[in-house]
Coordinates of C-alpha atoms and ligand atoms in Angstrom, one line a residue:
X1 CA -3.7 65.5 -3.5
X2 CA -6.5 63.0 -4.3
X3 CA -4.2 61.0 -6.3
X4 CA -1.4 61.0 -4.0
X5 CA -3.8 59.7 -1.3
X6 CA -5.0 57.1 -4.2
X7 CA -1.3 56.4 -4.3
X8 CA -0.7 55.5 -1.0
X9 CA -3.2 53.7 -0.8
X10 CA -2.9 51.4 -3.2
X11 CA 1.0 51.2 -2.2
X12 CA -0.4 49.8 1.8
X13 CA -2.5 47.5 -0.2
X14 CA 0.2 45.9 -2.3
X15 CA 2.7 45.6 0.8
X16 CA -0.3 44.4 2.8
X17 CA -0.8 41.8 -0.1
X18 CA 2.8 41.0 -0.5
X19 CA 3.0 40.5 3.3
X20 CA -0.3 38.1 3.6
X21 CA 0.7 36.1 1.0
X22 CA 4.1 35.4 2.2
X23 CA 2.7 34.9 5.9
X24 CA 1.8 30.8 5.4
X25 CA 6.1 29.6 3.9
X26 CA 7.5 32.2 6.6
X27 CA 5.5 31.7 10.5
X28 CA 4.8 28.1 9.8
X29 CA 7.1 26.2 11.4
X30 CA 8.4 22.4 10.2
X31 CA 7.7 19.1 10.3
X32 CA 9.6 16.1 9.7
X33 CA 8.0 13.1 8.6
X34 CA 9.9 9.4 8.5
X35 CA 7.3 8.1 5.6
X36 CA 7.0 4.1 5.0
X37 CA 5.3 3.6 1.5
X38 CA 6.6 4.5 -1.7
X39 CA 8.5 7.1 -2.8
X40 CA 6.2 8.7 -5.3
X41 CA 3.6 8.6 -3.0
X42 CA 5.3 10.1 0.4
X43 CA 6.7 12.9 -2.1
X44 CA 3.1 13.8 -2.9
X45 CA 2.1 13.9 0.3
X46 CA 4.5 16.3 1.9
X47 CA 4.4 18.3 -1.3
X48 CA 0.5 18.8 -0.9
X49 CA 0.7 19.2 3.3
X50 CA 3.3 22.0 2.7
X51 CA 1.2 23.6 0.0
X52 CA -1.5 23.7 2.0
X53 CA -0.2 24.5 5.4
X54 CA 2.9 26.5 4.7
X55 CA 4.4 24.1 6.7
X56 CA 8.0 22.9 5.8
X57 CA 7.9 18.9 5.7
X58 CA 11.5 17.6 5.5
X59 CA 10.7 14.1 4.8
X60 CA 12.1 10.3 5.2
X61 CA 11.2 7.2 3.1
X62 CA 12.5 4.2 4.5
X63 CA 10.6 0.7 5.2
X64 CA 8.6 0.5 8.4
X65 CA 10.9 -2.1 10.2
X66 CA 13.7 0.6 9.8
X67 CA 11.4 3.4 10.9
X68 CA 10.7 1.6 13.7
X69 CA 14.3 1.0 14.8
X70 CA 15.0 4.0 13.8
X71 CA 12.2 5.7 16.8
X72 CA 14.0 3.2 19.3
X73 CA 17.4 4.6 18.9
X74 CA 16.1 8.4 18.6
X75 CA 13.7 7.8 21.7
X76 CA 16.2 9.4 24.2
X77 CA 16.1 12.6 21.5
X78 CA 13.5 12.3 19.2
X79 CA 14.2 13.7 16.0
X80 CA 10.9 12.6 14.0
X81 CA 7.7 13.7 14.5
X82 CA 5.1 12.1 12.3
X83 CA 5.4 8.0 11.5
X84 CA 3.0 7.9 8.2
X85 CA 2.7 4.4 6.1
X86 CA 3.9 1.5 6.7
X87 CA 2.6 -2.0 7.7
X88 CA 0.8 -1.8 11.1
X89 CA 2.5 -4.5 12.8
X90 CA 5.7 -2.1 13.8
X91 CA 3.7 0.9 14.6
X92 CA 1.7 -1.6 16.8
X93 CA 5.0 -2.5 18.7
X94 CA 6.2 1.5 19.3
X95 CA 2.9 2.4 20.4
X96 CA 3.2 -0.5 23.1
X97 CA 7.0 0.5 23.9
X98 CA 6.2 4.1 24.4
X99 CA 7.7 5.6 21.4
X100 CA 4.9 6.7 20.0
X101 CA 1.7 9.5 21.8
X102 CA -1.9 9.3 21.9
X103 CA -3.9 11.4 19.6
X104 CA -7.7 11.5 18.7
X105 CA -8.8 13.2 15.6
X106 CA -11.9 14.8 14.8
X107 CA -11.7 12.9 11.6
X108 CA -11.9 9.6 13.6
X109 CA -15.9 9.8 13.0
X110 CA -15.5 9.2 9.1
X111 CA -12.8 6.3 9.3
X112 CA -13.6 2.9 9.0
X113 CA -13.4 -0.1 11.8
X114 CA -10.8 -1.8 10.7
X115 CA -8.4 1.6 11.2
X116 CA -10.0 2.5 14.5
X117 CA -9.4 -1.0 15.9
X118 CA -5.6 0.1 15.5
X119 CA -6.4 2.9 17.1
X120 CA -8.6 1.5 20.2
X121 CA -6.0 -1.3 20.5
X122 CA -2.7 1.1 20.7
X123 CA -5.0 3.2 23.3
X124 CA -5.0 5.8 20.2
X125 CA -1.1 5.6 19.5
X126 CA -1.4 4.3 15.7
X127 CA -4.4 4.8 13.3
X128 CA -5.5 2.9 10.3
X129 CA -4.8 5.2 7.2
X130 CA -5.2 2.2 4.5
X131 CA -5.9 -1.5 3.7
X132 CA -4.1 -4.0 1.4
X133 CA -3.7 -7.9 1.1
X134 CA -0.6 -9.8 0.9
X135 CA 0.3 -11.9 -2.6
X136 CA 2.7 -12.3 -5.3
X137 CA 3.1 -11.0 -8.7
X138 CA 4.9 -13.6 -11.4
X139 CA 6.5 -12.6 -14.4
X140 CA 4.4 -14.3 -16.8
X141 CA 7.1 -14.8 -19.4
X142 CA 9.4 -16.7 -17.0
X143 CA 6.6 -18.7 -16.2
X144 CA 6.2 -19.7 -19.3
X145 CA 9.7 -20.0 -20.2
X146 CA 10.1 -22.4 -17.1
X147 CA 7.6 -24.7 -18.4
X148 CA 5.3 -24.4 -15.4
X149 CA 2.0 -24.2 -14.1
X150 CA 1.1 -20.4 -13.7
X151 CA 1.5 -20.1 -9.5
X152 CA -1.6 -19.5 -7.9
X153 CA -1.1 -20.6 -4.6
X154 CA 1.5 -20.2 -2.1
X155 CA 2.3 -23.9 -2.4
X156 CA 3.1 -23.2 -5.8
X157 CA 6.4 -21.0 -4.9
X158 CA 7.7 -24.1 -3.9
X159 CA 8.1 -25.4 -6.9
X160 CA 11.8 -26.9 -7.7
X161 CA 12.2 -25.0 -11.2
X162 CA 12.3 -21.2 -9.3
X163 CA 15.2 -22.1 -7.3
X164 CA 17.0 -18.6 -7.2
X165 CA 14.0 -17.3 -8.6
X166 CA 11.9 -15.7 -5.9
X167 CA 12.0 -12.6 -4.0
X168 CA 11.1 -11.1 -0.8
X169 CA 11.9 -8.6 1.5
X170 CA 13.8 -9.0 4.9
X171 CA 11.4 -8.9 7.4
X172 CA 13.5 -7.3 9.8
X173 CA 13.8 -4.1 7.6
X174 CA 10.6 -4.7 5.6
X175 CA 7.1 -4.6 6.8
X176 CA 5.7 -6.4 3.8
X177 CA 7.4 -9.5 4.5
X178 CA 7.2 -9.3 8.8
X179 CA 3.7 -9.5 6.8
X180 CA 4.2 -12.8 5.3
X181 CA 6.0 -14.0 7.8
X182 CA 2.5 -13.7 10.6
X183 CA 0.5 -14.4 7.9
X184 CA 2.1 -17.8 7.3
X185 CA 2.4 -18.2 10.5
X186 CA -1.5 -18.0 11.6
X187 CA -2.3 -19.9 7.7
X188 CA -0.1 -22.9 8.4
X189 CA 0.1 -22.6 12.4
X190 CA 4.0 -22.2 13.4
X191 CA 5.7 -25.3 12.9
X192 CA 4.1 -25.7 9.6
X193 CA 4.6 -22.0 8.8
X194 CA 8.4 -22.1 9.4
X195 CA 8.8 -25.4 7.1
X196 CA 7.5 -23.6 4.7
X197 CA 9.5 -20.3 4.8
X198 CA 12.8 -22.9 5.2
X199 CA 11.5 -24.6 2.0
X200 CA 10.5 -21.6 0.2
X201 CA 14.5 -20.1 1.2
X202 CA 15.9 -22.8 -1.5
X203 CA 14.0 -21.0 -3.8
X204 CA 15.3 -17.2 -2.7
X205 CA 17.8 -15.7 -5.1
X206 CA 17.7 -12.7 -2.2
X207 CA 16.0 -10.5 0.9
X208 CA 15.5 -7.2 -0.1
X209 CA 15.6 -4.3 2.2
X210 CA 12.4 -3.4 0.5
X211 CA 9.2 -4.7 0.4
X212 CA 7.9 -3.7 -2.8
X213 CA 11.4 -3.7 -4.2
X214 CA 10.6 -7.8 -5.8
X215 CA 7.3 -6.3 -7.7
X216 CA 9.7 -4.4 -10.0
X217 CA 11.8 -7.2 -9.9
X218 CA 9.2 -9.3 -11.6
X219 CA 7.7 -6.4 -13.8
X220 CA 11.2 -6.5 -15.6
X221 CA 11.9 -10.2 -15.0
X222 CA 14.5 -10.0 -12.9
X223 CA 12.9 -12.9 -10.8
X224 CA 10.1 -15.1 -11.6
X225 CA 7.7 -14.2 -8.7
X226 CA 8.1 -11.5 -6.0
X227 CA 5.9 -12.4 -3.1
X228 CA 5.1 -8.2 -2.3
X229 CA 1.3 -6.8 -1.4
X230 CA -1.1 -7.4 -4.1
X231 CA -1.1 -3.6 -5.0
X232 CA 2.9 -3.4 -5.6
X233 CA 2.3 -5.8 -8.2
X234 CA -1.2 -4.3 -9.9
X235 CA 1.4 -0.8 -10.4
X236 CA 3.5 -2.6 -13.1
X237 CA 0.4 -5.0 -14.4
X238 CA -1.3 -2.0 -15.2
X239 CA 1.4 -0.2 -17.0
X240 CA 1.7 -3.2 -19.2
X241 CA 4.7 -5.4 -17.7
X242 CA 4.4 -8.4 -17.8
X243 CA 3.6 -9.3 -14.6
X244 CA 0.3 -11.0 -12.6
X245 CA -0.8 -10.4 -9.3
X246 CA -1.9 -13.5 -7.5
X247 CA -4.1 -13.7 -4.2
X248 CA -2.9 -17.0 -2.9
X249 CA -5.3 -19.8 -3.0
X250 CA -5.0 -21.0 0.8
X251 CA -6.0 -17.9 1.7
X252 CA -3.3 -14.6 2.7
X253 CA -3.0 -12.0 5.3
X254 CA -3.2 -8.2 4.7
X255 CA -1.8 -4.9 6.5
X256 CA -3.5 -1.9 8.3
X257 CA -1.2 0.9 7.0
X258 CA -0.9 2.7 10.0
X259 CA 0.1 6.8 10.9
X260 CA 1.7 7.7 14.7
X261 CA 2.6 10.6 16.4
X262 CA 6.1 10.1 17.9
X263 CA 6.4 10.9 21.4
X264 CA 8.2 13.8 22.2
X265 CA 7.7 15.0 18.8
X266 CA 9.6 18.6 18.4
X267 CA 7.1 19.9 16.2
X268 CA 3.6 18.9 17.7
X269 CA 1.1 20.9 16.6
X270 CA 2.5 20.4 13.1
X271 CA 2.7 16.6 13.4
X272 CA -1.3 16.8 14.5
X273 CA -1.7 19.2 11.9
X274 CA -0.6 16.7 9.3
X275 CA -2.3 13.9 11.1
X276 CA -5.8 15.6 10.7
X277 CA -5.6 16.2 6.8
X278 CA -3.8 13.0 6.2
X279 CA -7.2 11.6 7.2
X280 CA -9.2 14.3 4.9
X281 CA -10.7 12.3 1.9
X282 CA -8.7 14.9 -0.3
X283 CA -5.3 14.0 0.9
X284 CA -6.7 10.1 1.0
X285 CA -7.2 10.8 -2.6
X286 CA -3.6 11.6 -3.2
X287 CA -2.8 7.7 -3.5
X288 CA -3.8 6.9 -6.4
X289 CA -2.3 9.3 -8.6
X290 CA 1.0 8.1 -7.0
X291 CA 0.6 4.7 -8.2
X292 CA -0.8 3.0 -4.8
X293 CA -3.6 1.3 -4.9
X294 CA -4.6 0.5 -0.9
X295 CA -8.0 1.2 0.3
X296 CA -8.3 4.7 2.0
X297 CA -9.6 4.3 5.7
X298 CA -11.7 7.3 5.3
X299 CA -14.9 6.1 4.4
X300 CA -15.9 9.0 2.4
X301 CA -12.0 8.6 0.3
X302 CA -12.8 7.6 -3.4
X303 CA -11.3 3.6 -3.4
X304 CA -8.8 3.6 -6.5
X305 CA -10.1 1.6 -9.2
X306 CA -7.3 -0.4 -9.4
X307 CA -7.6 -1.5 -5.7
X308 CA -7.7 -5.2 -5.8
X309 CA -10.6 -6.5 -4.6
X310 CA -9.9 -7.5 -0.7
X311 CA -13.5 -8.7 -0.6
X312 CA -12.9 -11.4 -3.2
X313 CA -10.4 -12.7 -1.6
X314 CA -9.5 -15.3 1.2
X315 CA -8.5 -13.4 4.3
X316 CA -7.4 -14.8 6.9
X317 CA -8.3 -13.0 10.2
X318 CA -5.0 -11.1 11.2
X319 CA -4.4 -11.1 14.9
X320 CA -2.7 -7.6 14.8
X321 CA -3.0 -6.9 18.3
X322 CA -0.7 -10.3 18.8
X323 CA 1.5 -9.7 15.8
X324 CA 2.0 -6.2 16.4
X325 CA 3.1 -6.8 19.9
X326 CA 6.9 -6.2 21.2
X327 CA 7.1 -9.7 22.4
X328 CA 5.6 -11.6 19.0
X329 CA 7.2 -9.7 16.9
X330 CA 10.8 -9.7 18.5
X331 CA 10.3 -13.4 18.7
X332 CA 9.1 -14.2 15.3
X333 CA 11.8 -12.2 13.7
X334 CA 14.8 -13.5 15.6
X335 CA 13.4 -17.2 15.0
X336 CA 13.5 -16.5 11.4
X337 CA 16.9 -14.7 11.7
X338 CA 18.2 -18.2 13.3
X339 CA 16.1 -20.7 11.7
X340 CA 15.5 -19.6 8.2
X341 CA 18.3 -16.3 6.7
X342 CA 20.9 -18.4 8.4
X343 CA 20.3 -21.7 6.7
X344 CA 22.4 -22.1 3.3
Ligands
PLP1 N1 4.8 -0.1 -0.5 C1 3.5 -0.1 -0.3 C2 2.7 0.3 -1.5 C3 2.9 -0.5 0.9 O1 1.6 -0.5 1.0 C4 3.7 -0.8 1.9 C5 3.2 -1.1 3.2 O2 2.5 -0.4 3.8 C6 5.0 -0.9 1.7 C7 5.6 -0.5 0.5 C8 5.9 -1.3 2.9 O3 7.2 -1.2 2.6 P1 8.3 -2.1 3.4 O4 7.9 -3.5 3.2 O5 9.5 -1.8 2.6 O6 8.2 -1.7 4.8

């Protein structure tokens, strides 16, 4: 009798075992996540949120201009629900065209200024989930090889001898270069700005759909300089490729890496699910190990080592609320479609 009773009881416990620890993968639910950094890094992400949470993360990579497109033709049936990575600037212009919801975290306490002005200025539609400045990265052998002064300053990709030897991302698809694009706008002022993006386009072998697509470009010296953020370029200089990343001597512009909420999001309380941790310095942390090397916005996220170092650098003072706007943004872009991809 006793051991019968010993029996059954240790038979409840094992199906009551089995049944907990299956609970998480089944009641879950899903989430599906359009991601705009690298690959590497948006796979360790959802990996770690579904681990975690049970929760089912079909995910997306694709550069923040597309993702942005991509929520405009969705909007009359959504089929996204969290927007994480990518440059600000787009996530800026979705909040203010109503593709994107207000959210306000509990983590919002431990993030720093610069992410919460994103948030405060897109009445809590986009956050700040990292920070990284604009450059190039020059294969130093082609450099050489060329004859040249080592580039330090944006002038410098000017220079005759890289004709069909620089590369940049569209900035229609990419983020990175709608990045370059304000940034040399507010450096040089706009007239200035757009000589210098038709000068620099005699020097353009080709417009990536990529932004950080030209950093392994020069790592393998494909090109001679890819104008990418700084951190795209540090990932192949500190694997030993030859390649140098550069914080332009004029001064440069940087991104806010923003996360949003899309509106009308199937899977809500997943998408703020994710948004929460994704602000946790533990899932913060997760960059690094991926090979990307922004600055967390969570102040209490460890900063990679291999973070460039924004503070030694010439900034200039990013006017994301203007850039990021529909209007600007629409503007700037078709101006460069017309004015600069269309000349020869
Ligand atoms: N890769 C990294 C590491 C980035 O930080 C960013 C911008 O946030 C991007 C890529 C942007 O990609 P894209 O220019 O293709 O939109």
């Amino acid at each position: 009798m006793q051991s019968k009773s010993w029996l059954k009881a240790g038979l409840f416990a094992a199906i009551a075992t089995a049944a907990f620890a299956a609970t998480p993968a089944r009641a879950q639910g899903s989430l599906v996540m359009y991601c705009g950094v690298q690959e590497e890094w948006c796979r360790a992400m959802s990996t770690a949120f579904e681990k975690e949470t049970g929760i089912k993360v079909a995910m997306t990579r694709k550069s923040a201009g597309e993702i942005y497109a991509q929520l405009k033709a969705e909007s009359s049936n959504p089929r996204g629900d969290i927007w994480w990575g990518g440059t600000g600037d787009p996530h800026l212009q979705a909040a203010e065209e109503g593709l994107t919801t207000e959210y306000e975290s509990p983590a919002n306490k431990d993030l720093n200024d610069w992410a919460l002005n994103q948030w405060k200025a897109a009445n809590k539609r986009t956050i700040g989930i990292y920070a990284g400045a604009l450059g190039f990265g020059y294969n130093t052998e082609q450099i050489k090889a060329k004859g040249i002064p080592e580039p330090k300053c944006w002038a410098d990709l000017l220079n005759a001898k890289l004709k069909d030897d620089v590369q940049v991302a569209d900035p229609n698809s990419s983020g990175t270069a709608y990045n370059l694009l304000a940034t040399v706008v507010q450096l040089m002022g706009e007239e200035k700005g757009f000589d210098y993006l038709k000068a620099l386009h005699k020097n353009v072998s080709q417009y990536t759909k990529s932004g950080a697509a030209p950093a392994k470009a020069a790592s393998l010296g494909e090109t001679a300089v890819g104008i990418v953020f700084i951190h795209d370029a540090v990932v192949f200089a500190v694997q030993g490729d030859p390649i140098k990343p550069v914080a332009p001597c004029e001064g440069t512009g940087y991104e806010i890496g923003s996360m949003s909420i899309v509106k009308g999001a199937r899977n809500l309380d997943n998408a703020k699910k994710f948004y929460d941790w994704a602000l946790t310095p533990a899932a913060q942390a997760l960059g690094a190990p991926a090979k990307s090397y922004q600055v967390p916005s969570n102040k209490n996220a460890p900063v990679p080592a291999q973070a460039p170092k924004m503070s030694e650098m010439k900034l200039i003072n990013y006017d994301f609320v203007k850039y990021g706007s529909s209007a600007e943004r629409n503007r700037l872009l078709a101006k460069w479609d017309k004015e600069v991809k269309a000349l020869p």
